[in-house]
Amino acid sequence: MNQVKRPENGYQSRIRANVIRLFRWNGAWGAATALMAFGPKLLWNRTLVFTLLAVGLDVAVGVGMILANKNYLAELDELQRKVQLNSMGITLGVAVVAGVPFSVMDAYHVIPFHADIAYLLILMSLTFAVSNLYGTRRYR
Amino acid sequence: MFGPTGVGKKLRGMFCGSEGEPGRVLGSSLAGAVDVSRQTIYAIEVGKFDPILPLAFGTGRPFALRIEEIFHDEDLVKSTAILNQ
């Protein structure tokens, strides 16, 4: 069955542009973080000045990503913003509730591995994705 | 009889197509007119979401309706009904 593709309205095209911008900033931040994490060992043999430059670049790109996210949220309509707010609230709660015991378990050697920040980032990403999907479907 | 979140039949009726199915074309036109997503208009239409004032005013504008002709204070309706019993 053929579906007629409806033209985007101004809101949708604006949000699409913001999502693409946010996606680019996220990609740039991921690349800058990878450079900061692996560069000292693989690229410049732990030269301090290059490491500091990589840290500065990562922070600068991170600020750009935060601003892009802020602009994206500001452009959303109130329902979409509500969904995002709920997702962020759940993500923050899960990060605190799971992060502190995880750190304590590492401190007392309850877990056989180091409580790396990457685990928390993965948990936060998954929590945000699931709660955002749930919130979006809830209003369909 | 009004919807669970205060949207009256009048607004829902305006979204209905000529065949009696949900009028997404009208809904999408309204979304464009008030500068929100189609999902937001649909959520208002089916009573899942109550908009704040600027969007509520904007929703009635294309139909030349006042806000109280579209949205109803259900708590007031219920409490009035209880008082009248």
Tab-separated table of C-alpha atoms in Angstrom:
chain	number	residue	atom	x	y	z
A	1	MET	CA	0.000	0.000	0.000
A	2	ASN	CA	1.440	3.305	-1.052
A	3	GLN	CA	1.685	5.985	1.594
A	4	VAL	CA	1.611	9.612	0.613
A	5	LYS	CA	4.535	11.461	2.145
A	6	ARG	CA	3.266	14.645	3.752
A	7	PRO	CA	5.391	17.775	3.457
A	8	GLU	CA	7.220	18.846	6.606
A	9	ASN	CA	5.965	21.925	8.382
A	10	GLY	CA	8.283	24.675	9.646
A	11	TYR	CA	8.587	23.091	13.067
A	12	GLN	CA	9.602	19.712	11.691
A	13	SER	CA	12.225	21.078	9.317
A	14	ARG	CA	13.649	23.249	12.112
A	15	ILE	CA	13.859	20.260	14.478
A	16	ARG	CA	15.424	18.143	11.742
A	17	ALA	CA	18.125	20.780	11.241
A	18	ASN	CA	18.723	20.929	15.003
A	19	VAL	CA	18.963	17.135	15.271
A	20	ILE	CA	21.545	17.052	12.466
A	21	ARG	CA	23.510	19.839	14.191
A	22	LEU	CA	23.337	18.001	17.522
A	23	PHE	CA	24.386	14.741	15.867
A	24	ARG	CA	27.418	16.459	14.349
A	25	TRP	CA	28.429	17.991	17.688
A	26	ASN	CA	28.029	14.600	19.389
A	27	GLY	CA	30.206	12.984	16.739
A	28	ALA	CA	32.837	15.716	17.079
A	29	TRP	CA	32.845	15.322	20.864
A	30	GLY	CA	33.209	11.535	20.541
A	31	ALA	CA	36.152	12.021	18.180
A	32	ALA	CA	37.755	14.645	20.466
A	33	THR	CA	37.314	12.341	23.474
A	34	ALA	CA	38.868	9.419	21.587
A	35	LEU	CA	41.788	11.666	20.592
A	36	MET	CA	42.229	12.735	24.221
A	37	ALA	CA	42.017	9.148	25.498
A	38	PHE	CA	44.183	7.346	22.961
A	39	GLY	CA	46.342	10.149	21.528
A	40	PRO	CA	48.904	10.325	24.374
A	41	LYS	CA	49.787	6.658	23.992
A	42	LEU	CA	49.307	6.095	20.279
A	43	LEU	CA	50.044	9.427	18.585
A	44	TRP	CA	52.369	11.720	20.553
A	45	ASN	CA	54.138	9.461	23.047
A	46	ARG	CA	52.683	11.190	26.147
A	47	THR	CA	54.052	14.652	25.312
A	48	LEU	CA	52.419	16.864	27.937
A	49	VAL	CA	51.674	19.876	25.737
A	50	PHE	CA	49.811	17.791	23.146
A	51	THR	CA	47.865	16.037	25.883
A	52	LEU	CA	46.821	19.407	27.348
A	53	LEU	CA	45.825	20.626	23.879
A	54	ALA	CA	43.720	17.488	23.391
A	55	VAL	CA	42.031	18.040	26.767
A	56	GLY	CA	41.328	21.687	25.833
A	57	LEU	CA	39.904	20.629	22.474
A	58	ASP	CA	37.692	18.011	24.148
A	59	VAL	CA	36.327	20.538	26.648
A	60	ALA	CA	35.749	23.172	23.929
A	61	VAL	CA	33.893	20.719	21.678
A	62	GLY	CA	31.979	19.490	24.741
A	63	VAL	CA	30.788	23.046	25.444
A	64	GLY	CA	29.644	23.285	21.810
A	65	MET	CA	27.738	20.025	22.207
A	66	ILE	CA	26.050	21.280	25.386
A	67	LEU	CA	24.989	24.503	23.635
A	68	ALA	CA	23.676	22.536	20.642
A	69	ASN	CA	21.654	20.366	23.019
A	70	LYS	CA	20.349	23.455	24.810
A	71	ASN	CA	19.257	24.998	21.487
A	72	TYR	CA	17.617	21.728	20.473
A	73	LEU	CA	15.593	21.612	23.710
A	74	ALA	CA	14.622	25.290	23.381
A	75	GLU	CA	13.194	24.671	19.891
A	76	LEU	CA	11.083	21.663	20.893
A	77	ASP	CA	7.358	22.066	21.424
A	78	GLU	CA	5.987	21.572	24.924
A	79	LEU	CA	5.046	17.901	24.574
A	80	GLN	CA	8.429	16.942	23.128
A	81	ARG	CA	10.130	18.990	25.827
A	82	LYS	CA	8.097	17.168	28.474
A	83	VAL	CA	9.201	13.805	27.064
A	84	GLN	CA	12.835	14.962	27.080
A	85	LEU	CA	12.540	16.317	30.626
A	86	ASN	CA	11.079	13.021	31.889
A	87	SER	CA	13.846	11.076	30.161
A	88	MET	CA	16.552	13.315	31.603
A	89	GLY	CA	15.037	13.067	35.099
A	90	ILE	CA	14.942	9.255	34.942
A	91	THR	CA	18.482	9.162	33.552
A	92	LEU	CA	19.829	11.429	36.296
A	93	GLY	CA	18.078	9.378	38.977
A	94	VAL	CA	19.366	6.074	37.621
A	95	ALA	CA	22.899	7.488	37.325
A	96	VAL	CA	22.937	8.588	40.984
A	97	VAL	CA	21.158	5.526	42.361
A	98	ALA	CA	23.337	3.088	40.400
A	99	GLY	CA	26.570	5.101	40.356
A	100	VAL	CA	27.132	5.510	44.095
A	101	PRO	CA	26.726	1.805	45.029
A	102	PHE	CA	28.844	0.865	42.003
A	103	SER	CA	31.639	3.128	43.263
A	104	VAL	CA	31.303	1.796	46.838
A	105	MET	CA	31.441	-1.809	45.587
A	106	ASP	CA	34.642	-0.952	43.752
A	107	ALA	CA	36.141	0.697	46.856
A	108	TYR	CA	35.488	-2.422	48.955
A	109	HIS	CA	36.521	-4.822	46.164
A	110	VAL	CA	33.076	-6.393	45.964
A	111	ILE	CA	33.308	-6.352	42.171
A	112	PRO	CA	36.323	-7.907	40.460
A	113	PHE	CA	36.894	-4.931	38.117
A	114	HIS	CA	37.440	-1.177	38.334
A	115	ALA	CA	34.266	0.989	38.399
A	116	ASP	CA	35.143	2.924	35.271
A	117	ILE	CA	33.151	6.050	34.318
A	118	ALA	CA	32.483	4.419	30.929
A	119	TYR	CA	30.099	1.938	32.561
A	120	LEU	CA	28.087	4.810	33.984
A	121	LEU	CA	28.002	6.576	30.591
A	122	ILE	CA	26.754	3.402	28.916
A	123	LEU	CA	24.070	2.951	31.590
A	124	MET	CA	22.992	6.599	31.213
A	125	SER	CA	22.848	6.335	27.413
A	126	LEU	CA	20.734	3.179	27.541
A	127	THR	CA	18.438	4.600	30.230
A	128	PHE	CA	17.904	7.800	28.248
A	129	ALA	CA	17.242	5.905	25.019
A	130	VAL	CA	14.700	3.550	26.618
A	131	SER	CA	12.879	6.254	28.616
A	132	ASN	CA	12.782	8.552	25.573
A	133	LEU	CA	11.368	5.784	23.397
A	134	TYR	CA	8.797	4.946	26.056
A	135	GLY	CA	7.827	8.613	26.456
A	136	THR	CA	7.488	9.114	22.702
A	137	ARG	CA	5.320	6.018	22.275
A	138	ARG	CA	3.191	6.937	25.288
A	139	TYR	CA	1.768	9.992	23.502
A	140	ARG	CA	1.090	8.264	20.172
B	1	MET	CA	-19.530	14.753	27.509
B	2	PHE	CA	-15.903	15.800	27.466
B	3	GLY	CA	-12.674	13.875	27.161
B	4	PRO	CA	-10.647	12.776	30.156
B	5	THR	CA	-8.257	15.692	29.981
B	6	GLY	CA	-10.668	18.453	29.193
B	7	VAL	CA	-10.675	18.554	25.388
B	8	GLY	CA	-14.231	18.847	24.168
B	9	LYS	CA	-15.909	17.014	21.344
B	10	LYS	CA	-15.829	20.156	19.271
B	11	LEU	CA	-12.071	19.990	18.704
B	12	ARG	CA	-12.123	16.260	18.072
B	13	GLY	CA	-14.902	16.736	15.551
B	14	MET	CA	-12.771	19.209	13.626
B	15	PHE	CA	-10.053	16.630	13.231
B	16	CYS	CA	-12.388	14.052	11.718
B	17	GLY	CA	-12.097	13.493	7.999
B	18	SER	CA	-15.082	13.266	5.685
B	19	GLU	CA	-15.052	9.446	5.933
B	20	GLY	CA	-15.211	9.696	9.700
B	21	GLU	CA	-11.634	8.572	10.258
B	22	PRO	CA	-9.133	10.627	12.237
B	23	GLY	CA	-8.324	13.612	10.029
B	24	ARG	CA	-4.555	13.593	10.021
B	25	VAL	CA	-4.476	16.044	7.136
B	26	LEU	CA	-6.315	18.618	9.180
B	27	GLY	CA	-4.245	17.725	12.214
B	28	SER	CA	-1.010	18.208	10.300
B	29	SER	CA	-2.256	21.526	8.913
B	30	LEU	CA	-3.020	22.642	12.444
B	31	ALA	CA	0.428	21.483	13.591
B	32	GLY	CA	1.961	23.696	10.907
B	33	ALA	CA	-0.279	26.607	11.820
B	34	VAL	CA	0.612	26.541	15.522
B	35	ASP	CA	4.241	25.484	14.949
B	36	VAL	CA	4.293	22.186	16.835
B	37	SER	CA	4.743	18.526	15.914
B	38	ARG	CA	1.881	16.416	14.555
B	39	GLN	CA	2.331	14.124	17.552
B	40	THR	CA	1.529	17.003	19.903
B	41	ILE	CA	-1.683	17.835	18.057
B	42	TYR	CA	-2.643	14.167	18.001
B	43	ALA	CA	-1.947	13.843	21.763
B	44	ILE	CA	-4.225	16.853	22.401
B	45	GLU	CA	-6.842	15.448	20.031
B	46	VAL	CA	-7.099	12.094	21.823
B	47	GLY	CA	-6.913	13.685	25.267
B	48	LYS	CA	-3.485	12.413	26.269
B	49	PHE	CA	-1.903	15.842	26.689
B	50	ASP	CA	-3.134	19.189	27.979
B	51	PRO	CA	-1.354	22.143	26.375
B	52	ILE	CA	-0.262	25.275	28.207
B	53	LEU	CA	-2.030	28.547	27.412
B	54	PRO	CA	-0.147	29.827	24.306
B	55	LEU	CA	-0.639	26.528	22.483
B	56	ALA	CA	-4.232	26.239	23.710
B	57	PHE	CA	-4.995	29.705	22.316
B	58	GLY	CA	-3.170	28.846	19.088
B	59	THR	CA	-5.165	25.629	18.687
B	60	GLY	CA	-8.432	27.512	18.580
B	61	ARG	CA	-7.218	30.343	16.322
B	62	PRO	CA	-7.440	28.530	12.940
B	63	PHE	CA	-11.042	27.585	13.754
B	64	ALA	CA	-11.881	31.064	15.065
B	65	LEU	CA	-12.829	29.518	18.395
B	66	ARG	CA	-12.220	30.840	21.877
B	67	ILE	CA	-10.218	28.727	24.291
B	68	GLU	CA	-13.251	27.919	26.464
B	69	GLU	CA	-15.074	26.565	23.411
B	70	ILE	CA	-12.389	23.908	23.033
B	71	PHE	CA	-11.015	23.194	26.495
B	72	HIS	CA	-13.090	22.653	29.588
B	73	ASP	CA	-12.253	22.701	33.272
B	74	GLU	CA	-13.351	19.192	34.105
B	75	ASP	CA	-12.739	19.658	37.831
B	76	LEU	CA	-15.181	22.569	37.736
B	77	VAL	CA	-17.710	20.504	35.781
B	78	LYS	CA	-17.407	17.639	38.283
B	79	SER	CA	-17.570	19.843	41.376
B	80	THR	CA	-20.587	21.720	39.960
B	81	ALA	CA	-22.311	18.404	39.302
B	82	ILE	CA	-21.595	17.264	42.869
B	83	LEU	CA	-22.884	20.547	44.312
B	84	ASN	CA	-26.054	20.307	42.224
B	85	GLN	CA	-26.837	16.801	43.474
